[in-house]
Amino acid sequence: MATAVLAGELPTGTAPGSLTCQPPGPPIINGERATVCRGETVALTATGCLGTVIWSTGEQGAGVRVTPYQTTRYTAVCRLPDGCVSCFAEAYTVTVGTPEAPKVTTETPVICAGDAATLVAANCSGTVQWSDGSLIGSSRTVQVEQTTVFQATCVKAGCASSPSAPLTLRVSMPTVPVLTRLSGGNEVCTGQSVQLNAGQCAGEVRWSDGGLGVDRTLTASQTLRLRAVCRVGTCQSDSSNVLTISVQPARVTPLLRTTVQNVCPFLTADLAQAIGESFQPALTYTFRTGPAPDAAEVSSPGAVLSGIYYISARTFEGCLSRPVAVSVVITPCANGIAPCLSNPPTLSLSLDTLDQKRGLVCLKARLRGMNATDIQLDSAWTCSGTGLFTGQQTLQPRYVASEADRQKGTVTFAINTPDPDGAGPCVPGAARLAVVLSGSALVNPDSTNVVIKLPDEPEVGRVFIPEGFSPNGDGINDRFVIQGVPAMATVDLTIFNRWGHQVYADANYKNDWEGQANQGIRPTSSQGLPDGTYFYVVRISDGREYVRFLTIAR
């Protein structure tokens, strides 16, 4: 096949250092059969190559034996002694006809002796054969007198799948459930959650108040007396013991007043004025923006603006009193102190959790002096790294370190609030946290310097060449990185496309290839090669050579 040559360029498919390379024709692949069952071996042969046949499996030679476990396409190239490489051979497909194991389920895993149960085997387009040889078909109704284990296989075109996961159909007479309280004392507070359990029942638990299930969580508003029975198929146990849940009525929050106002020159008010002399040391007071128990807490109760807030008190036992609405009235002051001075915005930033293996950093910020809804959080966060930063619209974002971050060694995170008064005397809040990336162990997570343990390096002397990479600019696996090369050795890398054309070459490769072409017609340093399979030759100056296939997937 003749190849046109432009002035000043090497012919496509030319081996390094050669000006007369004539790419050979691709080999022709044949196999003894194209359809097999899983685990069977097929012999493949390649003809028409006067050099060395290199298979997509990594093997070399005119013939190989393969044992595919799923439908697989096999190809090869022909490499001549002078280094010329053919285009990819037409792929030979070996179809694996073995079906997947069916998924066996039943809606009644526990039944009474003699009750009927329906077994269903899904995910099989062939014939379902059950472990009980008398059963055939995807759905069967069985009656058993004792606990029995069922399995099924799927047979299609002469190939049988692996057996399904065992399904145990248990025969059990219902026993009387035993009711216990998992949380809460003998007396609980109004609105407090209580966890209940009905043990020793192998079937369905039915409660006297209409509830179902072994475990329940109730929010009690009045004293309850509960019983339960255990039901298995058509059988039902006797009633259980009585479980009494005594509920204390909600108490009134002790407050001195329900309206508070500012004291000049301050333009904010202290919600604690509503408590005043009614303060009780045995109570813990909570200040929220709404009457619901899960409403947002007031970030700075000692310096609030006008509005309606809700105060409640919690006892030592955990009982919460009824919330009381408190109105805050702010009156103007001559030469008043701006709210951002009496209650300045402040931020703190710390490490929340850390996944060492994945290099995942989870941060946690705390905000005082203003609410999170008062700032645009997604623009408040900044990061010096090039990894994946998500969740900036919250106070708990996540970050995955990139390869560039690990090479640099440090990533700094920062969060800033907007200036509350522009050119006025108030200043915004800010916090910073430095995360140090290295190969050592994790240091104290409470400090501002955090160490992430990186993945283990390859064994000394063993060269690791990846099967592919994803040069999509996300900072993860963007480069074709060859690991384990001796410190003083050099690497010669050559990349060929499926037609045998040389698209990239570097005689002193530095692990910096990002999938662009630098060979062929009008190559540019920014030209990205299309996704697909390529063939490479790696020569190390210590004499080792690797010829294999790789995949570019963006």
mmCIF file of C-alpha atoms in Angstrom, residues 79-286:
data_model
loop_
_atom_site.group_PDB
_atom_site.id
_atom_site.type_symbol
_atom_site.label_atom_id
_atom_site.label_comp_id
_atom_site.label_asym_id
_atom_site.label_seq_id
_atom_site.Cartn_x
_atom_site.Cartn_y
_atom_site.Cartn_z
ATOM 1 C CA ARG A 79 5.659 -6.245 13.354
ATOM 2 C CA LEU A 80 8.659 -6.666 11.036
ATOM 3 C CA PRO A 81 12.253 -6.962 12.311
ATOM 4 C CA ASP A 82 12.964 -3.363 11.173
ATOM 5 C CA GLY A 83 10.194 -2.090 13.503
ATOM 6 C CA CYS A 84 7.496 -1.462 10.897
ATOM 7 C CA VAL A 85 3.999 -2.199 12.219
ATOM 8 C CA SER A 86 0.905 -3.169 10.245
ATOM 9 C CA CYS A 87 -2.572 -1.826 10.850
ATOM 10 C CA PHE A 88 -4.879 -3.804 13.154
ATOM 11 C CA ALA A 89 -6.143 -7.106 11.834
ATOM 12 C CA GLU A 90 -9.872 -7.486 11.334
ATOM 13 C CA ALA A 91 -11.144 -8.489 14.770
ATOM 14 C CA TYR A 92 -12.236 -12.078 15.383
ATOM 15 C CA THR A 93 -15.181 -12.279 17.789
ATOM 16 C CA VAL A 94 -15.581 -15.221 20.149
ATOM 17 C CA THR A 95 -19.116 -15.227 21.508
ATOM 18 C CA VAL A 96 -19.597 -16.701 24.986
ATOM 19 C CA GLY A 97 -23.055 -18.235 25.025
ATOM 20 C CA THR A 98 -23.177 -19.141 28.704
ATOM 21 C CA PRO A 99 -26.047 -17.241 30.338
ATOM 22 C CA GLU A 100 -25.831 -15.509 33.689
ATOM 23 C CA ALA A 101 -27.119 -17.278 36.772
ATOM 24 C CA PRO A 102 -30.800 -16.570 37.436
ATOM 25 C CA LYS A 103 -31.915 -14.532 40.454
ATOM 26 C CA VAL A 104 -34.228 -16.569 42.662
ATOM 27 C CA THR A 105 -36.705 -14.781 44.950
ATOM 28 C CA THR A 106 -39.879 -15.430 46.911
ATOM 29 C CA GLU A 107 -42.296 -13.130 48.700
ATOM 30 C CA THR A 108 -42.744 -15.632 51.560
ATOM 31 C CA PRO A 109 -39.311 -16.809 52.777
ATOM 32 C CA VAL A 110 -40.895 -18.096 56.026
ATOM 33 C CA ILE A 111 -44.046 -20.256 55.910
ATOM 34 C CA CYS A 112 -46.025 -22.708 57.999
ATOM 35 C CA ALA A 113 -45.631 -26.425 57.302
ATOM 36 C CA GLY A 114 -47.760 -27.336 54.275
ATOM 37 C CA ASP A 115 -48.284 -23.716 53.142
ATOM 38 C CA ALA A 116 -47.631 -22.876 49.478
ATOM 39 C CA ALA A 117 -44.826 -20.552 48.367
ATOM 40 C CA THR A 118 -44.096 -19.220 44.870
ATOM 41 C CA LEU A 119 -40.488 -19.252 43.667
ATOM 42 C CA VAL A 120 -39.462 -16.929 40.813
ATOM 43 C CA ALA A 121 -36.237 -17.238 38.788
ATOM 44 C CA ALA A 122 -35.581 -14.011 36.867
ATOM 45 C CA ASN A 123 -32.805 -12.985 34.455
ATOM 46 C CA CYS A 124 -32.979 -16.129 32.269
ATOM 47 C CA SER A 125 -34.024 -16.058 28.593
ATOM 48 C CA GLY A 126 -33.490 -19.816 28.286
ATOM 49 C CA THR A 127 -34.812 -22.742 30.314
ATOM 50 C CA VAL A 128 -34.726 -22.650 34.131
ATOM 51 C CA GLN A 129 -33.787 -25.897 35.832
ATOM 52 C CA TRP A 130 -34.204 -26.147 39.616
ATOM 53 C CA SER A 131 -32.158 -28.118 42.093
ATOM 54 C CA ASP A 132 -35.243 -30.255 42.596
ATOM 55 C CA GLY A 133 -35.194 -32.095 39.250
ATOM 56 C CA SER A 134 -38.981 -32.228 39.089
ATOM 57 C CA LEU A 135 -39.201 -28.446 38.744
ATOM 58 C CA ILE A 136 -38.656 -26.671 35.433
ATOM 59 C CA GLY A 137 -39.692 -23.130 34.563
ATOM 60 C CA SER A 138 -39.132 -19.559 35.702
ATOM 61 C CA SER A 139 -41.999 -19.594 38.248
ATOM 62 C CA ARG A 140 -43.056 -22.511 40.437
ATOM 63 C CA THR A 141 -45.324 -22.983 43.439
ATOM 64 C CA VAL A 142 -44.063 -25.424 46.047
ATOM 65 C CA GLN A 143 -45.335 -26.904 49.318
ATOM 66 C CA VAL A 144 -42.786 -28.094 51.865
ATOM 67 C CA GLU A 145 -43.060 -29.664 55.295
ATOM 68 C CA GLN A 146 -39.572 -28.685 56.450
ATOM 69 C CA THR A 147 -36.969 -26.021 55.747
ATOM 70 C CA THR A 148 -35.639 -26.488 52.195
ATOM 71 C CA VAL A 149 -32.919 -24.841 50.105
ATOM 72 C CA PHE A 150 -33.602 -24.136 46.402
ATOM 73 C CA GLN A 151 -31.222 -23.195 43.587
ATOM 74 C CA ALA A 152 -31.688 -22.807 39.839
ATOM 75 C CA THR A 153 -29.581 -22.752 36.680
ATOM 76 C CA CYS A 154 -30.285 -21.222 33.269
ATOM 77 C CA VAL A 155 -29.707 -23.395 30.176
ATOM 78 C CA LYS A 156 -29.478 -21.716 26.766
ATOM 79 C CA ALA A 157 -28.104 -23.070 23.466
ATOM 80 C CA GLY A 158 -26.511 -25.989 25.292
ATOM 81 C CA CYS A 159 -24.684 -23.808 27.832
ATOM 82 C CA ALA A 160 -25.614 -23.954 31.523
ATOM 83 C CA SER A 161 -25.088 -21.048 33.891
ATOM 84 C CA SER A 162 -23.614 -21.260 37.352
ATOM 85 C CA PRO A 163 -26.143 -22.130 40.063
ATOM 86 C CA SER A 164 -28.045 -19.208 41.496
ATOM 87 C CA ALA A 165 -27.498 -17.976 45.037
ATOM 88 C CA PRO A 166 -29.216 -20.391 47.465
ATOM 89 C CA LEU A 167 -32.754 -19.465 48.516
ATOM 90 C CA THR A 168 -33.806 -20.897 51.865
ATOM 91 C CA LEU A 169 -37.531 -21.510 52.308
ATOM 92 C CA ARG A 170 -37.854 -21.789 56.063
ATOM 93 C CA VAL A 171 -40.673 -23.671 57.782
ATOM 94 C CA SER A 172 -41.357 -22.241 61.224
ATOM 95 C CA MET A 173 -44.176 -22.169 63.762
ATOM 96 C CA PRO A 174 -44.699 -18.626 65.041
ATOM 97 C CA THR A 175 -43.514 -17.898 68.575
ATOM 98 C CA VAL A 176 -44.890 -15.211 70.845
ATOM 99 C CA PRO A 177 -42.830 -12.032 70.320
ATOM 100 C CA VAL A 178 -41.071 -10.416 73.265
ATOM 101 C CA LEU A 179 -41.474 -6.625 73.303
ATOM 102 C CA THR A 180 -38.618 -4.463 74.576
ATOM 103 C CA ARG A 181 -37.799 -0.760 74.597
ATOM 104 C CA LEU A 182 -34.412 -0.055 72.944
ATOM 105 C CA SER A 183 -34.281 3.648 73.830
ATOM 106 C CA GLY A 184 -35.920 5.905 76.405
ATOM 107 C CA GLY A 185 -36.600 5.227 80.059
ATOM 108 C CA ASN A 186 -39.764 4.203 81.859
ATOM 109 C CA GLU A 187 -41.152 7.651 81.151
ATOM 110 C CA VAL A 188 -40.489 9.656 77.986
ATOM 111 C CA CYS A 189 -41.149 13.231 76.947
ATOM 112 C CA THR A 190 -43.879 14.400 74.627
ATOM 113 C CA GLY A 191 -42.453 14.386 71.092
ATOM 114 C CA GLN A 192 -39.473 12.233 72.067
ATOM 115 C CA SER A 193 -38.702 9.245 69.826
ATOM 116 C CA VAL A 194 -38.780 5.722 71.276
ATOM 117 C CA GLN A 195 -37.279 2.662 69.592
ATOM 118 C CA LEU A 196 -39.139 -0.641 70.124
ATOM 119 C CA ASN A 197 -38.266 -4.226 69.217
ATOM 120 C CA ALA A 198 -40.330 -7.423 68.973
ATOM 121 C CA GLY A 199 -37.827 -10.256 69.287
ATOM 122 C CA GLN A 200 -38.083 -14.035 68.714
ATOM 123 C CA CYS A 201 -40.464 -13.747 65.750
ATOM 124 C CA ALA A 202 -39.361 -15.413 62.487
ATOM 125 C CA GLY A 203 -42.304 -14.035 60.515
ATOM 126 C CA GLU A 204 -44.273 -10.791 60.371
ATOM 127 C CA VAL A 205 -44.888 -8.810 63.573
ATOM 128 C CA ARG A 206 -48.293 -7.108 63.866
ATOM 129 C CA TRP A 207 -48.710 -4.519 66.619
ATOM 130 C CA SER A 208 -51.947 -3.698 68.435
ATOM 131 C CA ASP A 209 -51.882 -0.099 67.131
ATOM 132 C CA GLY A 210 -51.749 -1.318 63.505
ATOM 133 C CA GLY A 211 -47.986 -1.053 63.087
ATOM 134 C CA LEU A 212 -45.923 -3.730 61.297
ATOM 135 C CA GLY A 213 -42.320 -4.861 61.640
ATOM 136 C CA VAL A 214 -39.845 -6.198 64.168
ATOM 137 C CA ASP A 215 -38.314 -2.773 64.865
ATOM 138 C CA ARG A 216 -40.300 0.440 65.219
ATOM 139 C CA THR A 217 -39.600 4.066 66.070
ATOM 140 C CA LEU A 218 -42.531 5.955 67.647
ATOM 141 C CA THR A 219 -42.953 9.619 68.531
ATOM 142 C CA ALA A 220 -45.287 9.468 71.510
ATOM 143 C CA SER A 221 -47.760 12.226 72.364
ATOM 144 C CA GLN A 222 -49.629 10.258 75.043
ATOM 145 C CA THR A 223 -49.204 7.138 77.176
ATOM 146 C CA LEU A 224 -49.386 3.917 75.108
ATOM 147 C CA ARG A 225 -50.080 0.251 75.947
ATOM 148 C CA LEU A 226 -48.864 -2.018 73.122
ATOM 149 C CA ARG A 227 -49.099 -5.739 72.334
ATOM 150 C CA ALA A 228 -47.980 -7.720 69.284
ATOM 151 C CA VAL A 229 -48.428 -11.100 67.569
ATOM 152 C CA CYS A 230 -46.165 -13.052 65.218
ATOM 153 C CA ARG A 231 -47.652 -14.227 61.915
ATOM 154 C CA VAL A 232 -46.084 -16.874 59.650
ATOM 155 C CA GLY A 233 -48.097 -17.752 56.579
ATOM 156 C CA THR A 234 -51.544 -18.791 57.788
ATOM 157 C CA CYS A 235 -50.318 -19.336 61.374
ATOM 158 C CA GLN A 236 -50.412 -16.750 64.132
ATOM 159 C CA SER A 237 -48.958 -16.767 67.656
ATOM 160 C CA ASP A 238 -50.634 -15.755 70.893
ATOM 161 C CA SER A 239 -50.492 -12.118 71.970
ATOM 162 C CA SER A 240 -47.308 -10.821 73.579
ATOM 163 C CA ASN A 241 -46.815 -9.184 76.939
ATOM 164 C CA VAL A 242 -48.024 -5.573 77.367
ATOM 165 C CA LEU A 243 -45.428 -2.850 76.841
ATOM 166 C CA THR A 244 -46.392 0.449 78.498
ATOM 167 C CA ILE A 245 -44.863 3.731 77.334
ATOM 168 C CA SER A 246 -45.568 6.528 79.822
ATOM 169 C CA VAL A 247 -45.383 10.039 78.338
ATOM 170 C CA GLN A 248 -44.788 13.238 80.284
ATOM 171 C CA PRO A 249 -46.885 16.195 79.112
ATOM 172 C CA ALA A 250 -44.935 19.009 77.456
ATOM 173 C CA ARG A 251 -43.872 21.693 79.886
ATOM 174 C CA VAL A 252 -44.124 25.446 79.433
ATOM 175 C CA THR A 253 -40.843 27.248 78.712
ATOM 176 C CA PRO A 254 -40.087 29.565 81.649
ATOM 177 C CA LEU A 255 -39.563 33.083 80.233
ATOM 178 C CA LEU A 256 -39.552 36.538 81.810
ATOM 179 C CA ARG A 257 -40.896 38.333 78.709
ATOM 180 C CA THR A 258 -41.809 37.602 75.092
ATOM 181 C CA THR A 259 -40.602 40.883 73.614
ATOM 182 C CA VAL A 260 -37.020 42.165 73.723
ATOM 183 C CA GLN A 261 -35.360 45.182 72.148
ATOM 184 C CA ASN A 262 -31.952 46.632 71.627
ATOM 185 C CA VAL A 263 -30.061 48.878 74.027
ATOM 186 C CA CYS A 264 -28.448 51.888 72.340
ATOM 187 C CA PRO A 265 -25.895 52.322 70.914
ATOM 188 C CA PHE A 266 -26.240 48.669 69.804
ATOM 189 C CA LEU A 267 -28.504 47.869 66.858
ATOM 190 C CA THR A 268 -28.864 44.213 67.852
ATOM 191 C CA ALA A 269 -30.729 42.599 70.760
ATOM 192 C CA ASP A 270 -29.878 39.795 73.186
ATOM 193 C CA LEU A 271 -32.454 36.954 73.184
ATOM 194 C CA ALA A 272 -31.322 35.989 76.685
ATOM 195 C CA GLN A 273 -33.218 39.056 77.951
ATOM 196 C CA ALA A 274 -36.407 37.026 77.390
ATOM 197 C CA ILE A 275 -35.227 34.479 79.973
ATOM 198 C CA GLY A 276 -33.958 36.984 82.526
ATOM 199 C CA GLU A 277 -34.658 36.025 86.144
ATOM 200 C CA SER A 278 -36.595 32.923 85.000
ATOM 201 C CA PHE A 279 -33.298 31.224 84.153
ATOM 202 C CA GLN A 280 -33.000 27.709 85.639
ATOM 203 C CA PRO A 281 -29.509 26.134 85.763
ATOM 204 C CA ALA A 282 -30.960 22.629 85.287
ATOM 205 C CA LEU A 283 -32.312 23.562 81.851
ATOM 206 C CA THR A 284 -30.539 23.938 78.510
ATOM 207 C CA TYR A 285 -32.067 26.689 76.378
ATOM 208 C CA THR A 286 -32.250 26.516 72.584
#
